[in-house]
Tab-separated table of C-alpha atoms and ligand atoms in Angstrom:
chain	number	residue	atom	x	y	z
A	287	UNK	CA	-22.595	20.989	-10.959
A	288	UNK	CA	-20.337	19.588	-13.463
A	289	UNK	CA	-20.390	20.628	-17.199
A	290	UNK	CA	-18.628	17.752	-18.802
A	291	UNK	CA	-16.914	18.849	-22.069
A	292	UNK	CA	-14.442	16.990	-24.088
A	293	UNK	CA	-11.001	16.788	-22.282
A	294	UNK	CA	-12.087	18.370	-19.162
A	295	UNK	CA	-14.752	19.438	-16.754
A	296	UNK	CA	-16.086	22.947	-16.404
A	297	UNK	CA	-16.966	23.864	-12.855
A	298	UNK	CA	-19.978	25.885	-12.083
A	299	UNK	CA	-18.344	29.095	-10.999
A	300	UNK	CA	-19.294	32.741	-10.928
A	301	UNK	CA	-19.770	34.439	-14.372
A	302	UNK	CA	-16.660	35.319	-16.023
A	303	UNK	CA	-14.645	32.785	-14.469
A	304	UNK	CA	-14.137	29.399	-16.206
A	305	UNK	CA	-12.215	26.818	-14.389
A	306	UNK	CA	-11.194	23.851	-16.408
A	307	UNK	CA	-10.498	20.530	-14.443
A	308	UNK	CA	-9.284	17.377	-15.501
A	309	UNK	CA	-11.900	14.778	-15.875
A	310	UNK	CA	-10.418	11.882	-13.864
A	311	UNK	CA	-9.452	14.152	-11.092
A	312	UNK	CA	-13.126	15.877	-11.138
A	313	UNK	CA	-14.784	12.653	-10.716
A	314	UNK	CA	-12.617	11.570	-7.603
A	315	UNK	CA	-13.852	11.699	-4.052
A	316	UNK	CA	-11.588	11.825	-1.117
A	317	UNK	CA	-9.775	8.682	-0.265
A	318	UNK	CA	-11.588	6.143	1.820
A	319	UNK	CA	-8.545	6.228	4.217
A	320	UNK	CA	-8.567	9.945	4.870
A	321	UNK	CA	-12.434	9.851	5.054
A	322	UNK	CA	-12.653	7.102	7.562
A	323	UNK	CA	-9.778	8.745	9.814
A	324	UNK	CA	-11.718	12.075	9.637
A	325	UNK	CA	-14.794	10.281	11.069
A	326	UNK	CA	-12.783	8.799	13.831
A	327	UNK	CA	-11.422	12.304	14.560
A	328	UNK	CA	-15.036	13.426	15.664
A	329	UNK	CA	-16.123	12.198	19.177
A	330	UNK	CA	-15.486	8.763	21.011
A	331	UNK	CA	-14.659	6.704	17.839
A	332	UNK	CA	-11.763	4.061	17.781
A	333	UNK	CA	-10.048	4.230	14.494
A	334	UNK	CA	-9.094	0.766	13.097
A	335	UNK	CA	-9.526	2.142	9.722
A	336	UNK	CA	-6.412	3.662	8.135
A	337	UNK	CA	-3.208	1.563	8.400
A	338	UNK	CA	-1.165	3.119	10.871
A	339	UNK	CA	0.361	2.248	14.434
A	340	UNK	CA	-0.640	3.948	17.492
A	341	UNK	CA	3.028	4.094	18.688
A	342	UNK	CA	5.373	6.708	17.832
A	343	UNK	CA	7.916	4.635	16.021
A	344	UNK	CA	11.275	3.519	16.961
A	345	UNK	CA	13.012	5.837	19.069
A	346	UNK	CA	16.395	5.384	17.635
A	347	UNK	CA	15.042	6.592	14.261
A	348	UNK	CA	12.998	9.534	15.859
A	349	UNK	CA	16.283	10.561	17.464
A	350	UNK	CA	18.401	10.179	14.403
A	351	UNK	CA	15.815	12.388	12.586
A	352	UNK	CA	16.046	14.928	15.297
A	353	UNK	CA	19.657	15.036	15.339
A	354	UNK	CA	19.593	15.453	11.368
A	355	UNK	CA	17.470	18.198	11.331
A	356	UNK	CA	19.549	19.798	14.084
A	357	UNK	CA	23.048	19.207	12.747
A	358	UNK	CA	22.916	18.323	9.206
A	359	UNK	CA	21.487	19.942	6.044
A	360	UNK	CA	17.960	20.965	5.366
A	361	UNK	CA	18.739	22.062	1.956
A	362	UNK	CA	17.685	20.085	-1.304
A	363	UNK	CA	19.384	16.603	-1.376
A	364	UNK	CA	20.260	14.588	-4.492
A	365	UNK	CA	17.309	14.197	-6.765
A	366	UNK	CA	17.432	10.353	-6.479
A	367	UNK	CA	18.066	10.495	-2.677
A	368	UNK	CA	20.972	10.943	-0.429
A	369	UNK	CA	23.796	8.239	-0.951
A	370	UNK	CA	23.563	7.037	2.471
A	371	UNK	CA	19.840	5.828	2.179
A	372	UNK	CA	20.481	4.435	-1.486
A	373	UNK	CA	23.372	2.214	-0.043
A	374	UNK	CA	21.254	1.468	2.736
A	375	UNK	CA	18.204	0.213	0.764
A	376	UNK	CA	20.778	-1.729	-1.499
A	377	UNK	CA	22.310	-3.410	1.646
A	378	UNK	CA	19.021	-4.171	3.182
A	379	UNK	CA	17.688	-5.884	0.284
A	380	UNK	CA	20.609	-7.784	-0.501
A	381	UNK	CA	20.644	-8.993	3.179
A	382	UNK	CA	17.027	-9.545	3.513
A	383	UNK	CA	15.896	-10.696	-0.171
A	384	UNK	CA	19.281	-11.327	-1.872
A	385	UNK	CA	18.875	-8.841	-4.500
A	386	UNK	CA	21.822	-7.114	-6.184
A	387	UNK	CA	20.791	-3.551	-6.729
A	388	UNK	CA	23.101	-0.819	-8.024
A	389	UNK	CA	23.097	2.648	-6.923
A	390	UNK	CA	21.700	3.849	-10.147
A	391	UNK	CA	18.653	1.450	-9.661
A	392	UNK	CA	17.183	3.176	-6.757
A	393	UNK	CA	14.987	6.176	-6.715
A	394	UNK	CA	13.845	7.728	-3.311
A	395	UNK	CA	10.616	9.317	-3.128
A	396	UNK	CA	8.006	10.867	-0.949
A	397	UNK	CA	6.372	7.805	0.077
A	398	UNK	CA	5.460	4.515	-1.803
A	399	UNK	CA	2.395	6.378	-3.464
A	400	UNK	CA	4.573	8.787	-5.093
A	401	UNK	CA	6.954	6.104	-6.334
A	402	UNK	CA	4.004	4.487	-7.887
A	403	UNK	CA	2.808	7.751	-9.293
A	404	UNK	CA	6.430	8.468	-10.762
A	405	UNK	CA	6.599	5.084	-12.108
A	406	UNK	CA	3.248	5.228	-13.860
A	407	UNK	CA	3.992	8.606	-15.214
A	408	UNK	CA	7.232	7.280	-16.634
A	409	UNK	CA	6.037	4.224	-17.952
A	410	UNK	CA	2.574	4.901	-19.695
A	411	UNK	CA	1.633	5.921	-23.011
A	412	UNK	CA	-1.925	7.049	-23.969
A	413	UNK	CA	-4.118	4.003	-24.447
A	414	UNK	CA	-1.547	1.641	-22.826
A	415	UNK	CA	-3.523	-1.091	-20.912
A	416	UNK	CA	-2.382	-1.930	-17.361
A	417	UNK	CA	-3.719	-5.149	-15.776
A	418	UNK	CA	-4.730	-4.431	-11.965
A	419	UNK	CA	-5.757	-7.021	-9.520
A	420	UNK	CA	-8.704	-6.097	-7.124
A	421	UNK	CA	-9.041	-5.687	-4.288
A	422	UNK	CA	-6.434	-2.798	-4.852
A	423	UNK	CA	-5.031	0.364	-3.163
A	424	UNK	CA	-7.385	3.103	-4.307
A	425	UNK	CA	-4.702	5.151	-5.668
A	426	UNK	CA	-3.950	2.709	-8.625
A	427	UNK	CA	-6.559	3.329	-10.988
A	428	UNK	CA	-6.942	7.208	-10.825
A	429	UNK	CA	-3.088	7.443	-11.533
A	430	UNK	CA	-3.063	4.930	-14.391
A	431	UNK	CA	-5.993	6.814	-15.911
A	432	UNK	CA	-4.317	10.255	-15.317
A	433	UNK	CA	-1.291	9.234	-16.955
A	434	UNK	CA	-3.245	7.954	-20.237
A	435	UNK	CA	-3.411	4.445	-19.271
A	436	UNK	CA	-6.528	1.977	-19.370
A	437	UNK	CA	-6.934	-0.311	-16.357
A	438	UNK	CA	-8.019	-3.781	-17.060
A	439	UNK	CA	-9.400	-5.567	-13.878
A	440	UNK	CA	-8.973	-8.963	-12.565
A	441	UNK	CA	-9.946	-9.931	-9.028
A	442	UNK	CA	-8.634	-12.276	-6.401
A	443	UNK	CA	-11.105	-15.026	-5.470
A	444	UNK	CA	-11.987	-15.511	-1.708
A	445	UNK	CA	-11.569	-17.371	0.700
A	446	UNK	CA	-7.821	-17.793	-0.452
A	447	UNK	CA	-7.460	-14.686	-2.171
A	448	UNK	CA	-4.983	-16.228	-4.956
A	449	UNK	CA	-3.878	-14.621	-7.860
A	450	UNK	CA	-6.254	-15.345	-10.735
A	451	UNK	CA	-3.601	-16.266	-13.326
A	452	UNK	CA	-5.925	-17.519	-15.817
A	453	UNK	CA	-7.936	-14.241	-15.644
A	454	UNK	CA	-4.638	-12.385	-16.104
A	455	UNK	CA	-3.402	-14.545	-19.113
A	456	UNK	CA	-6.930	-13.775	-20.652
A	457	UNK	CA	-6.872	-10.062	-19.905
A	458	UNK	CA	-3.570	-9.577	-21.993
A	459	UNK	CA	-4.249	-7.798	-25.387
A	460	UNK	CA	-1.976	-6.256	-27.746
A	461	UNK	CA	-2.201	-2.965	-25.848
A	462	UNK	CA	-1.125	-4.220	-22.457
A	463	UNK	CA	2.200	-2.899	-21.206
A	464	UNK	CA	1.942	-3.445	-17.474
A	465	UNK	CA	0.858	-5.831	-14.850
A	466	UNK	CA	0.374	-4.180	-11.462
A	467	UNK	CA	0.837	-6.420	-8.387
A	468	UNK	CA	0.707	-5.912	-4.484
A	469	UNK	CA	2.382	-8.590	-2.435
A	470	UNK	CA	2.045	-9.156	0.488
A	471	UNK	CA	-1.349	-7.811	-0.501
A	472	UNK	CA	-3.555	-5.102	1.161
A	473	UNK	CA	-6.204	-5.731	2.496
A	474	UNK	CA	-6.029	-9.633	2.508
A	475	UNK	CA	-2.541	-10.099	3.599
A	476	UNK	CA	-2.329	-12.952	0.760
A	477	UNK	CA	1.014	-13.260	-0.989
A	478	UNK	CA	2.133	-14.078	-4.598
A	479	UNK	CA	3.186	-17.789	-4.615
A	480	UNK	CA	6.377	-19.172	-5.990
A	481	UNK	CA	4.444	-20.920	-8.581
A	482	UNK	CA	2.523	-17.829	-9.642
A	483	UNK	CA	5.866	-16.209	-10.396
A	484	UNK	CA	6.773	-18.989	-12.903
A	485	UNK	CA	3.654	-18.322	-14.791
A	486	UNK	CA	4.028	-14.462	-14.615
A	487	UNK	CA	7.418	-14.476	-15.810
A	488	UNK	CA	6.262	-16.639	-19.005
A	489	UNK	CA	3.594	-14.100	-19.637
A	490	UNK	CA	5.722	-11.060	-19.304
A	491	UNK	CA	8.535	-12.382	-21.494
A	492	UNK	CA	5.955	-13.472	-23.917
A	493	UNK	CA	3.916	-10.389	-24.366
A	494	UNK	CA	6.874	-7.895	-23.358
A	495	UNK	CA	5.097	-6.727	-20.186
A	496	UNK	CA	6.459	-4.811	-17.195
A	497	UNK	CA	5.636	-5.600	-13.609
A	498	UNK	CA	5.027	-2.789	-11.125
A	499	UNK	CA	5.116	-4.673	-7.684
A	500	UNK	CA	3.872	-2.757	-4.723
A	501	UNK	CA	6.029	-4.463	-1.877
A	502	UNK	CA	5.212	-2.116	0.913
A	503	UNK	CA	4.377	-4.774	3.168
A	504	UNK	CA	7.434	-6.821	2.674
A	505	UNK	CA	8.837	-6.581	6.269
A	506	UNK	CA	5.185	-7.212	8.003
A	507	UNK	CA	5.094	-10.936	7.276
A	508	UNK	CA	3.900	-12.695	10.707
A	509	UNK	CA	3.618	-16.509	9.508
A	510	UNK	CA	7.072	-17.280	8.137
A	511	UNK	CA	6.446	-17.074	4.615
A	512	UNK	CA	9.228	-15.797	2.562
A	513	UNK	CA	8.426	-12.594	0.429
A	514	UNK	CA	9.656	-12.925	-3.170
A	515	UNK	CA	10.177	-9.585	-5.433
A	516	UNK	CA	10.135	-9.931	-9.229
A	517	UNK	CA	13.731	-8.452	-9.010
A	518	UNK	CA	14.836	-11.787	-7.419
A	519	UNK	CA	13.677	-13.674	-10.659
A	520	UNK	CA	16.086	-13.677	-13.392
A	521	UNK	CA	13.414	-13.515	-16.194
A	522	UNK	CA	11.812	-10.401	-14.377
A	523	UNK	CA	14.882	-8.630	-13.170
A	524	UNK	CA	14.968	-6.250	-15.970
A	525	UNK	CA	11.306	-5.621	-16.536
A	526	UNK	CA	10.168	-4.988	-13.071
A	527	UNK	CA	9.684	-2.055	-10.600
A	528	UNK	CA	9.832	-2.837	-6.754
A	529	UNK	CA	8.143	-0.245	-4.658
A	530	UNK	CA	9.023	0.161	-1.036
A	531	UNK	CA	8.117	2.005	2.086
A	532	UNK	CA	10.138	3.081	5.041
A	533	UNK	CA	6.551	3.990	6.583
A	534	UNK	CA	5.474	0.273	6.710
A	535	UNK	CA	8.902	-1.152	7.600
A	536	UNK	CA	9.383	1.155	10.586
A	537	UNK	CA	5.825	2.305	11.577
A	538	UNK	CA	6.532	5.822	10.559
A	539	UNK	CA	3.634	6.320	8.043
A	540	UNK	CA	3.616	10.121	8.225
A	541	UNK	CA	7.485	10.366	7.281
A	542	UNK	CA	6.392	9.563	3.737
A	543	UNK	CA	9.786	8.078	2.533
A	544	UNK	CA	9.512	5.447	-0.033
A	545	UNK	CA	11.673	4.245	-2.948
A	546	UNK	CA	11.330	2.632	-6.440
A	547	UNK	CA	13.990	-0.076	-7.735
A	548	UNK	CA	14.365	-1.078	-11.068
A	549	UNK	CA	17.030	-1.787	-13.748
A	550	UNK	CA	18.763	1.630	-14.755
A	551	UNK	CA	16.899	2.219	-17.887
A	552	UNK	CA	13.628	2.048	-15.917
A	553	UNK	CA	14.806	3.626	-12.860
A	554	UNK	CA	16.199	6.755	-15.059
A	555	UNK	CA	12.621	7.309	-16.461
A	556	UNK	CA	11.319	7.043	-12.951
A	557	UNK	CA	13.803	9.606	-11.641
A	558	UNK	CA	12.825	11.930	-14.546
A	559	UNK	CA	9.221	11.753	-13.582
A	560	UNK	CA	9.945	12.107	-9.797
A	561	UNK	CA	12.142	15.370	-10.596
A	562	UNK	CA	8.751	17.071	-11.301
A	563	UNK	CA	6.523	15.531	-9.063
A	564	UNK	CA	8.243	16.060	-5.585
A	565	UNK	CA	11.970	16.378	-6.805
A	566	UNK	CA	13.260	15.452	-3.315
A	567	UNK	CA	12.373	14.116	-0.095
A	568	UNK	CA	13.391	15.723	3.364
A	569	UNK	CA	17.096	14.770	3.744
A	570	UNK	CA	16.899	14.440	7.695
A	571	UNK	CA	14.434	11.606	7.196
A	572	UNK	CA	16.283	9.964	4.901
A	573	UNK	CA	19.267	9.640	6.856
A	574	UNK	CA	17.081	8.577	9.649
A	575	UNK	CA	15.632	5.807	7.611
A	576	UNK	CA	19.086	4.644	5.996
A	577	UNK	CA	20.270	4.160	9.752
A	578	UNK	CA	17.098	2.223	10.384
A	579	UNK	CA	17.761	0.054	7.475
A	580	UNK	CA	21.242	-0.567	8.827
A	581	UNK	CA	19.951	-2.242	11.938
A	582	UNK	CA	20.720	-6.132	12.102
A	583	UNK	CA	17.994	-8.354	10.936
A	584	UNK	CA	17.199	-9.232	14.643
A	585	UNK	CA	16.156	-5.765	15.153
A	586	UNK	CA	13.793	-5.695	12.125
A	587	UNK	CA	12.481	-8.993	13.402
A	588	UNK	CA	11.834	-7.643	16.891
A	589	UNK	CA	10.169	-4.690	15.520
A	590	UNK	CA	7.795	-6.656	13.504
A	591	UNK	CA	6.993	-8.884	16.295
A	592	UNK	CA	6.005	-5.818	18.207
A	593	UNK	CA	2.794	-5.943	16.020
A	594	UNK	CA	2.271	-9.744	16.721
A	595	UNK	CA	0.493	-9.679	20.028
A	596	UNK	CA	-2.062	-6.871	18.837
A	597	UNK	CA	-2.600	-9.309	15.679
A	598	UNK	CA	-3.446	-12.197	17.837
A	599	UNK	CA	-5.487	-10.193	20.406
A	600	UNK	CA	-7.696	-8.823	17.571
A	601	UNK	CA	-8.224	-11.950	15.385
A	602	UNK	CA	-9.066	-13.945	18.603
A	603	UNK	CA	-11.202	-11.182	20.097
A	604	UNK	CA	-13.248	-10.747	17.099
A	605	UNK	CA	-13.874	-14.606	16.631
A	606	UNK	CA	-14.822	-15.094	20.277
A	607	UNK	CA	-17.202	-12.067	19.853
A	608	UNK	CA	-18.869	-13.902	16.819
A	609	UNK	CA	-17.050	-12.568	13.780
A	610	UNK	CA	-15.568	-14.950	11.085
A	611	UNK	CA	-12.124	-13.099	11.176
A	612	UNK	CA	-9.059	-14.139	9.385
A	613	UNK	CA	-5.345	-12.774	9.743
A	614	UNK	CA	-3.676	-13.414	6.445
A	615	UNK	CA	0.110	-13.860	6.458
A	616	UNK	CA	1.154	-10.392	6.241
A	617	UNK	CA	0.246	-6.660	6.661
A	618	UNK	CA	-1.430	-4.796	9.604
A	619	UNK	CA	-4.917	-6.012	8.738
A	620	UNK	CA	-7.417	-8.648	9.663
A	621	UNK	CA	-10.785	-9.243	7.529
A	622	UNK	CA	-14.025	-10.093	8.603
A	623	UNK	CA	-16.321	-12.213	6.261
A	624	UNK	CA	-19.890	-10.924	7.011
A	625	UNK	CA	-21.890	-13.693	5.594
A	626	UNK	CA	-19.751	-16.339	7.309
A	627	UNK	CA	-20.407	-14.251	10.456
A	628	UNK	CA	-24.001	-14.475	9.969
A	629	UNK	CA	-24.410	-10.801	9.394
A	630	UNK	CA	-26.727	-10.013	6.541
A	631	UNK	CA	-25.383	-6.458	5.752
A	632	UNK	CA	-23.311	-5.157	2.993
A	633	UNK	CA	-19.771	-4.200	4.003
A	634	UNK	CA	-20.634	-0.450	3.646
A	635	UNK	CA	-23.860	-0.918	5.539
A	636	UNK	CA	-21.973	-2.671	8.410
A	637	UNK	CA	-19.229	-0.112	8.384
A	638	UNK	CA	-21.573	2.637	8.634
A	639	UNK	CA	-23.640	1.258	11.549
A	640	UNK	CA	-20.393	0.171	13.409
A	641	UNK	CA	-19.226	3.921	13.496
A	642	UNK	CA	-22.677	5.176	14.546
A	643	UNK	CA	-23.892	2.480	16.927
A	644	UNK	CA	-20.566	0.894	17.828
A	645	UNK	CA	-18.041	3.607	17.816
A	646	UNK	CA	-15.422	1.981	15.556
A	647	UNK	CA	-13.922	3.122	12.319
A	648	UNK	CA	-13.128	0.186	9.817
A	649	UNK	CA	-12.662	-0.030	6.029
A	650	UNK	CA	-15.295	-1.818	3.709
A	651	UNK	CA	-13.651	-4.148	1.150
A	652	UNK	CA	-15.643	-2.428	-1.818
A	653	UNK	CA	-13.493	0.692	-1.304
A	654	UNK	CA	-10.739	-1.614	-2.622
A	655	UNK	CA	-12.844	-2.191	-6.156
A	656	UNK	CA	-13.235	-0.011	-8.902
A	657	UNK	CA	-15.429	-2.444	-10.732
A	658	UNK	CA	-17.887	-5.299	-9.509
A	659	UNK	CA	-17.046	-4.814	-5.804
A	660	UNK	CA	-16.915	-7.567	-3.498
A	661	UNK	CA	-19.201	-6.342	-0.658
A	662	UNK	CA	-18.908	-9.189	1.917
A	663	UNK	CA	-15.772	-8.301	3.711
A	664	UNK	CA	-14.289	-5.544	6.304
A	665	UNK	CA	-10.994	-4.852	7.298
A	666	UNK	CA	-9.637	-3.837	10.552
A	667	UNK	CA	-6.072	-2.464	11.462
A	668	UNK	CA	-4.502	-4.204	14.510
A	669	UNK	CA	-1.462	-2.084	15.219
A	670	UNK	CA	-3.012	-0.199	18.212
A	671	UNK	CA	-2.354	0.043	21.886
A	672	UNK	CA	-3.461	-2.970	23.909
A	673	UNK	CA	-5.926	-1.082	25.825
A	674	UNK	CA	-7.369	0.584	22.483
A	675	UNK	CA	-7.737	-2.961	21.272
A	676	UNK	CA	-9.347	-4.290	24.408
A	677	UNK	CA	-11.908	-1.319	24.332
A	678	UNK	CA	-12.404	-1.899	20.501
A	679	UNK	CA	-13.183	-5.534	21.349
A	680	UNK	CA	-15.609	-4.803	24.034
A	681	UNK	CA	-17.480	-2.285	21.439
A	682	UNK	CA	-17.561	-5.030	18.813
A	683	UNK	CA	-18.774	-7.635	20.828
A	684	UNK	CA	-21.977	-5.365	22.018
A	685	UNK	CA	-22.315	-4.323	18.450
A	686	UNK	CA	-22.536	-7.955	17.380
A	687	UNK	CA	-25.307	-8.688	19.675
A	688	UNK	CA	-27.162	-5.666	18.149
A	689	UNK	CA	-27.159	-7.366	14.666
A	690	UNK	CA	-29.226	-10.616	15.514
B	772	LIG	N1	-1.935	1.685	2.901
B	772	LIG	C1	-2.831	2.545	3.621
B	772	LIG	C2	-4.009	1.617	4.272
B	772	LIG	O1	-4.417	0.722	3.507
B	772	LIG	C3	-3.194	3.580	3.390
B	772	LIG	C4	-2.422	4.727	2.623
B	772	LIG	C5	-2.790	5.975	2.492
B	772	LIG	O2	-3.903	6.507	3.315
B	772	LIG	N2	-2.258	7.004	1.739
B	772	LIG	O3	-4.520	1.974	5.335
């Protein structure tokens, strides 16, 4: 099918038509999250794969968005985001994380994934090396490569999934420009520790590196751990980009409202990239998110805690059904260690059989690897209605007995 030529791919098309395609994009499949959700749309299959809640989202925000659609402007908002949202992002992070963000340090984007894309597009030159930590969100590597970067892989080590600081230090070369981090971490729920930040600061200052920190799970921490952004660390304040997501904070994943926060010089470059990706984000949704961020801390705690029962129900239910299940400190996910559960299948084989024989979609950990995949773990999303989780647990228990 593909006739690979230097710099691009020629697709097999009717004579006389020659379509040239970028090699990185041509080589991509469809993301695991869409693939798995699609499989759950067919027939009686429960979707514990892609991370989204069953609930509609907070009524207050839905009403604020509806009212804004009817009563306020639906024309292009300011390119960096409506002033109300930028002010609300700054105030929210000042209150929740003691950050001091100025208006010119915030760029609103159409979701965190766009923020990541705009940041990589803004920062990378061809040949720049980016250290990435596996397991990782499957968007990182294609975006790095599409913008000319070269990923250098390190991996978290189970069962604690702590940051491999020695491996990170060893991966730094004269071409390294960026370290990409994700804390709290999807899919494991682990978090960068205060002592990790001390060493990371030293490395970044010594080698003049920028940190891109995907912090979309910052509001979904269930065990009382404190989230630390690199922007809170003086040595990293001018050399880090913080990525945030209203979808994760408010359980509104389809809204695709996110942001990148960084020192003005970096934020300015991100805004230039953003102007030619999506340019702006629907203003009604931005105003609604601004209202949500202004809700008091108690409201945010209650919203997060609305997911806590599902987390306990799923992890305990999985354990009583014979699975070695772990709920990390944060995120909407629980993971199962197959070998520790006595299941002699790879993650992909397990997920396939769980769909066909068990009627449940999950996500194999190997989908979060671009190199040397860890194939012994499976991720389950717990932000589902109670009756859905109960039915899923019944199926998982039944399925477990078929595995011997
Ligand atoms: N972060 C989501 C997840 O882990 C996926 C995001 C997406 O599908 N774009 O399920």
